PDB file of C-alpha atoms in Angstrom:
ATOM      1  CA  UNK A 276     -29.951   9.445 -26.356  1.00 59.00           C
ATOM      2  CA  UNK A 277     -27.249   7.749 -24.779  1.00 64.00           C
ATOM      3  CA  UNK A 278     -28.462   4.631 -23.700  1.00 72.00           C
ATOM      4  CA  UNK A 279     -29.125   3.810 -27.266  1.00 75.00           C
ATOM      5  CA  UNK A 280     -26.068   1.587 -27.988  1.00 78.00           C
ATOM      6  CA  UNK A 281     -25.921   2.300 -31.952  1.00 78.00           C
ATOM      7  CA  UNK A 282     -26.293   6.115 -31.132  1.00 77.00           C
ATOM      8  CA  UNK A 283     -23.412   6.251 -28.827  1.00 79.00           C
ATOM      9  CA  UNK A 284     -20.915   4.409 -31.164  1.00 81.00           C
ATOM     10  CA  UNK A 285     -21.778   6.478 -33.854  1.00 77.00           C
ATOM     11  CA  UNK A 286     -21.563  10.054 -31.881  1.00 80.00           C
ATOM     12  CA  UNK A 287     -18.359   8.685 -29.912  1.00 85.00           C
ATOM     13  CA  UNK A 288     -16.565   7.149 -33.368  1.00 80.00           C
ATOM     14  CA  UNK A 289     -17.127  10.400 -35.125  1.00 76.00           C
ATOM     15  CA  UNK A 290     -16.114  12.745 -32.436  1.00 85.00           C
ATOM     16  CA  UNK A 291     -12.818  10.902 -31.902  1.00 86.00           C
ATOM     17  CA  UNK A 292     -12.604  10.894 -35.688  1.00 77.00           C
ATOM     18  CA  UNK A 293     -13.073  14.419 -36.019  1.00 76.00           C
ATOM     19  CA  UNK A 294     -11.198  15.603 -32.908  1.00 87.00           C
ATOM     20  CA  UNK A 295      -7.929  13.441 -34.166  1.00 82.00           C
ATOM     21  CA  UNK A 296      -8.568  15.381 -37.584  1.00 76.00           C
ATOM     22  CA  UNK A 297      -8.559  18.456 -36.411  1.00 80.00           C
ATOM     23  CA  UNK A 298      -6.053  18.115 -33.730  1.00 87.00           C
ATOM     24  CA  UNK A 299      -3.781  16.873 -36.437  1.00 82.00           C
ATOM     25  CA  UNK A 300      -4.298  19.637 -38.896  1.00 77.00           C
ATOM     26  CA  UNK A 301      -3.903  22.258 -36.270  1.00 81.00           C
ATOM     27  CA  UNK A 302      -0.353  20.712 -35.231  1.00 88.00           C
ATOM     28  CA  UNK A 303       0.568  20.252 -38.674  1.00 89.00           C
ATOM     29  CA  UNK A 304      -0.078  24.304 -39.311  1.00 84.00           C
ATOM     30  CA  UNK A 305       2.199  24.674 -36.194  1.00 88.00           C
ATOM     31  CA  UNK A 306       4.810  22.266 -37.400  1.00 91.00           C
ATOM     32  CA  UNK A 307       5.081  24.207 -40.559  1.00 91.00           C
ATOM     33  CA  UNK A 308       5.483  27.643 -39.155  1.00 90.00           C
ATOM     34  CA  UNK A 309       8.270  25.964 -37.151  1.00 91.00           C
ATOM     35  CA  UNK A 310      10.045  24.531 -40.447  1.00 92.00           C
ATOM     36  CA  UNK A 311       9.286  27.614 -42.436  1.00 91.00           C
ATOM     37  CA  UNK A 312      10.968  29.681 -39.930  1.00 91.00           C
ATOM     38  CA  UNK A 313       7.832  31.305 -38.688  1.00 91.00           C
ATOM     39  CA  UNK A 314       6.666  31.949 -42.114  1.00 91.00           C
ATOM     40  CA  UNK A 315       3.047  33.038 -41.411  1.00 90.00           C
ATOM     41  CA  UNK A 316       1.724  32.828 -44.960  1.00 94.00           C
ATOM     42  CA  UNK A 317       2.798  29.158 -45.431  1.00 92.00           C
ATOM     43  CA  UNK A 318       0.941  28.566 -42.135  1.00 90.00           C
ATOM     44  CA  UNK A 319      -2.559  30.443 -43.556  1.00 91.00           C
ATOM     45  CA  UNK A 320      -1.971  28.789 -46.926  1.00 94.00           C
ATOM     46  CA  UNK A 321      -2.225  25.579 -45.351  1.00 92.00           C
ATOM     47  CA  UNK A 322      -5.347  26.238 -43.178  1.00 89.00           C
ATOM     48  CA  UNK A 323      -6.827  28.051 -45.980  1.00 94.00           C
ATOM     49  CA  UNK A 324      -6.108  25.045 -48.315  1.00 94.00           C
ATOM     50  CA  UNK A 325      -7.686  22.418 -45.915  1.00 91.00           C
ATOM     51  CA  UNK A 326     -10.368  24.507 -44.684  1.00 92.00           C
ATOM     52  CA  UNK A 327     -11.255  25.268 -48.584  1.00 96.00           C
ATOM     53  CA  UNK A 328     -10.766  21.109 -49.265  1.00 95.00           C
ATOM     54  CA  UNK A 329     -13.484  20.589 -46.300  1.00 92.00           C
ATOM     55  CA  UNK A 330     -15.783  23.010 -47.861  1.00 95.00           C
ATOM     56  CA  UNK A 331     -15.985  21.753 -51.257  1.00 96.00           C
ATOM     57  CA  UNK A 332     -16.120  18.241 -50.269  1.00 96.00           C
ATOM     58  CA  UNK A 333     -19.025  18.319 -47.757  1.00 95.00           C
ATOM     59  CA  UNK A 334     -21.531  18.414 -50.128  1.00 95.00           C
ATOM     60  CA  UNK A 335     -20.030  15.645 -52.201  1.00 94.00           C
ATOM     61  CA  UNK A 336     -20.328  13.654 -48.901  1.00 92.00           C
ATOM     62  CA  UNK A 337     -23.701  14.361 -48.460  1.00 91.00           C
ATOM     63  CA  UNK A 338     -24.551  13.003 -51.972  1.00 93.00           C
ATOM     64  CA  UNK A 339     -22.421   9.718 -51.244  1.00 92.00           C
ATOM     65  CA  UNK A 340     -24.100   9.390 -47.663  1.00 87.00           C
ATOM     66  CA  UNK A 341     -27.328   9.487 -49.608  1.00 88.00           C
ATOM     67  CA  UNK A 342     -26.471   7.036 -52.277  1.00 92.00           C
ATOM     68  CA  UNK A 343     -24.116   4.585 -50.371  1.00 92.00           C
ATOM     69  CA  UNK A 344     -24.122   2.878 -47.278  1.00 92.00           C
ATOM     70  CA  UNK A 345     -23.558   5.470 -44.555  1.00 89.00           C
ATOM     71  CA  UNK A 346     -21.553   2.947 -42.120  1.00 87.00           C
ATOM     72  CA  UNK A 347     -19.029   1.800 -44.965  1.00 92.00           C
ATOM     73  CA  UNK A 348     -18.265   5.654 -45.902  1.00 93.00           C
ATOM     74  CA  UNK A 349     -17.625   6.043 -42.287  1.00 88.00           C
ATOM     75  CA  UNK A 350     -15.280   2.908 -41.974  1.00 90.00           C
ATOM     76  CA  UNK A 351     -13.676   3.444 -45.160  1.00 94.00           C
ATOM     77  CA  UNK A 352     -12.912   7.264 -44.465  1.00 92.00           C
ATOM     78  CA  UNK A 353     -11.506   6.274 -41.182  1.00 87.00           C
ATOM     79  CA  UNK A 354      -9.117   3.758 -42.599  1.00 93.00           C
ATOM     80  CA  UNK A 355      -8.079   6.098 -45.160  1.00 94.00           C
ATOM     81  CA  UNK A 356      -7.276   8.701 -42.470  1.00 88.00           C
ATOM     82  CA  UNK A 357      -5.476   6.218 -40.726  1.00 89.00           C
ATOM     83  CA  UNK A 358      -3.458   5.221 -43.724  1.00 93.00           C
ATOM     84  CA  UNK A 359      -2.677   8.790 -44.442  1.00 91.00           C
ATOM     85  CA  UNK A 360      -1.005   9.391 -41.098  1.00 88.00           C
ATOM     86  CA  UNK A 361       0.873   6.163 -41.806  1.00 93.00           C
ATOM     87  CA  UNK A 362       2.212   7.634 -45.104  1.00 92.00           C
ATOM     88  CA  UNK A 363       2.771  10.656 -44.257  1.00 89.00           C
ATOM     89  CA  UNK A 364       5.203   9.291 -41.488  1.00 91.00           C
ATOM     90  CA  UNK A 365       6.826   7.114 -43.755  1.00 95.00           C
ATOM     91  CA  UNK A 366       7.605   9.707 -46.459  1.00 93.00           C
ATOM     92  CA  UNK A 367       8.903  12.320 -43.655  1.00 91.00           C
ATOM     93  CA  UNK A 368      11.227   9.386 -42.745  1.00 94.00           C
ATOM     94  CA  UNK A 369      12.557   9.489 -46.345  1.00 95.00           C
ATOM     95  CA  UNK A 370      12.489  12.486 -47.259  1.00 93.00           C
ATOM     96  CA  UNK A 371      14.208  14.991 -44.337  1.00 89.00           C
ATOM     97  CA  UNK A 372      14.349  17.919 -46.051  1.00 91.00           C
ATOM     98  CA  UNK A 373      11.940  20.930 -44.743  1.00 89.00           C
ATOM     99  CA  UNK A 374      10.918  21.750 -48.417  1.00 90.00           C
ATOM    100  CA  UNK A 375       9.719  17.986 -48.851  1.00 93.00           C
ATOM    101  CA  UNK A 376       7.915  17.924 -45.232  1.00 93.00           C
ATOM    102  CA  UNK A 377       5.926  21.134 -46.505  1.00 93.00           C
ATOM    103  CA  UNK A 378       4.918  19.223 -49.825  1.00 94.00           C
ATOM    104  CA  UNK A 379       3.874  16.166 -48.043  1.00 94.00           C
ATOM    105  CA  UNK A 380       2.002  17.966 -45.197  1.00 92.00           C
ATOM    106  CA  UNK A 381       0.169  20.194 -47.591  1.00 94.00           C
ATOM    107  CA  UNK A 382      -0.709  17.275 -50.244  1.00 94.00           C
ATOM    108  CA  UNK A 383      -1.932  15.292 -46.968  1.00 92.00           C
ATOM    109  CA  UNK A 384      -3.806  17.950 -45.359  1.00 90.00           C
ATOM    110  CA  UNK A 385      -5.712  18.610 -48.085  1.00 93.00           C
ATOM    111  CA  UNK A 386      -6.391  15.071 -49.051  1.00 94.00           C
ATOM    112  CA  UNK A 387      -7.815  14.451 -45.041  1.00 90.00           C
ATOM    113  CA  UNK A 388     -10.078  17.397 -45.394  1.00 91.00           C
ATOM    114  CA  UNK A 389     -11.244  16.203 -48.582  1.00 95.00           C
ATOM    115  CA  UNK A 390     -11.927  12.369 -46.547  1.00 93.00           C
ATOM    116  CA  UNK A 391     -13.579  14.276 -43.698  1.00 89.00           C
ATOM    117  CA  UNK A 392     -15.758  16.408 -45.985  1.00 93.00           C
ATOM    118  CA  UNK A 393     -16.987  12.936 -46.669  1.00 94.00           C
ATOM    119  CA  UNK A 394     -17.145  11.518 -43.403  1.00 90.00           C
ATOM    120  CA  UNK A 395     -19.284  14.088 -41.598  1.00 88.00           C
ATOM    121  CA  UNK A 396     -22.292  14.275 -43.906  1.00 91.00           C
ATOM    122  CA  UNK A 397     -22.475  10.264 -43.497  1.00 88.00           C
ATOM    123  CA  UNK A 398     -22.199  10.414 -40.068  1.00 84.00           C
ATOM    124  CA  UNK A 399     -25.082  12.869 -39.418  1.00 83.00           C
ATOM    125  CA  UNK A 400     -26.843  11.036 -42.017  1.00 84.00           C
ATOM    126  CA  UNK A 401     -26.773   7.928 -40.239  1.00 80.00           C
ATOM    127  CA  UNK A 402     -28.451   9.155 -37.190  1.00 80.00           C
ATOM    128  CA  UNK A 403     -32.157   9.301 -38.345  1.00 79.00           C
ATOM    129  CA  UNK A 404     -31.459   5.272 -38.955  1.00 76.00           C
ATOM    130  CA  UNK A 405     -30.451   4.512 -35.664  1.00 76.00           C
ATOM    131  CA  UNK A 406     -32.248   6.776 -33.365  1.00 73.00           C
ATOM    132  CA  UNK A 407     -36.331   6.442 -32.607  1.00 74.00           C
ATOM    133  CA  UNK A 408     -38.296   9.218 -34.522  1.00 69.00           C
ATOM    134  CA  UNK A 409     -39.627  10.547 -31.447  1.00 71.00           C
ATOM    135  CA  UNK A 410     -35.789  11.185 -30.082  1.00 68.00           C
ATOM    136  CA  UNK A 411     -34.483  12.474 -33.543  1.00 62.00           C
ATOM    137  CA  UNK A 412     -34.796  16.426 -32.462  1.00 63.00           C
ATOM    138  CA  UNK A 413     -32.474  15.242 -28.966  1.00 65.00           C
ATOM    139  CA  UNK A 414     -30.004  13.533 -31.200  1.00 59.00           C
TER     140      UNK A 414
END
């Protein structure tokens, strides 16, 4: 499968994108725990809301992936996620209070998982278009 250049690019791009989103969400959960003085409820709420956003928007991403250009959806989602990271950094530098950080991180975490919910089905639906039919099961 990795001899197919297009498959390799899509696979590695999706892997890096989703791994980055997962690590970001995981580390933000611990940061929320730290700035909230070990308030496990807030950490759990953050992870639950992010997971719910992903769960709800993955089917939406499937519909969008069926109707629109899958590669463009992936590009737009990656650019939006990158912009969100920059926005989070700027907002957290402007607003130094821990409560403001929690609101910023909750908002951007949920939006990030909405974007991931749209990205993931588009990446998966792109595979049949770039892999030969006899190798589709392996992909």
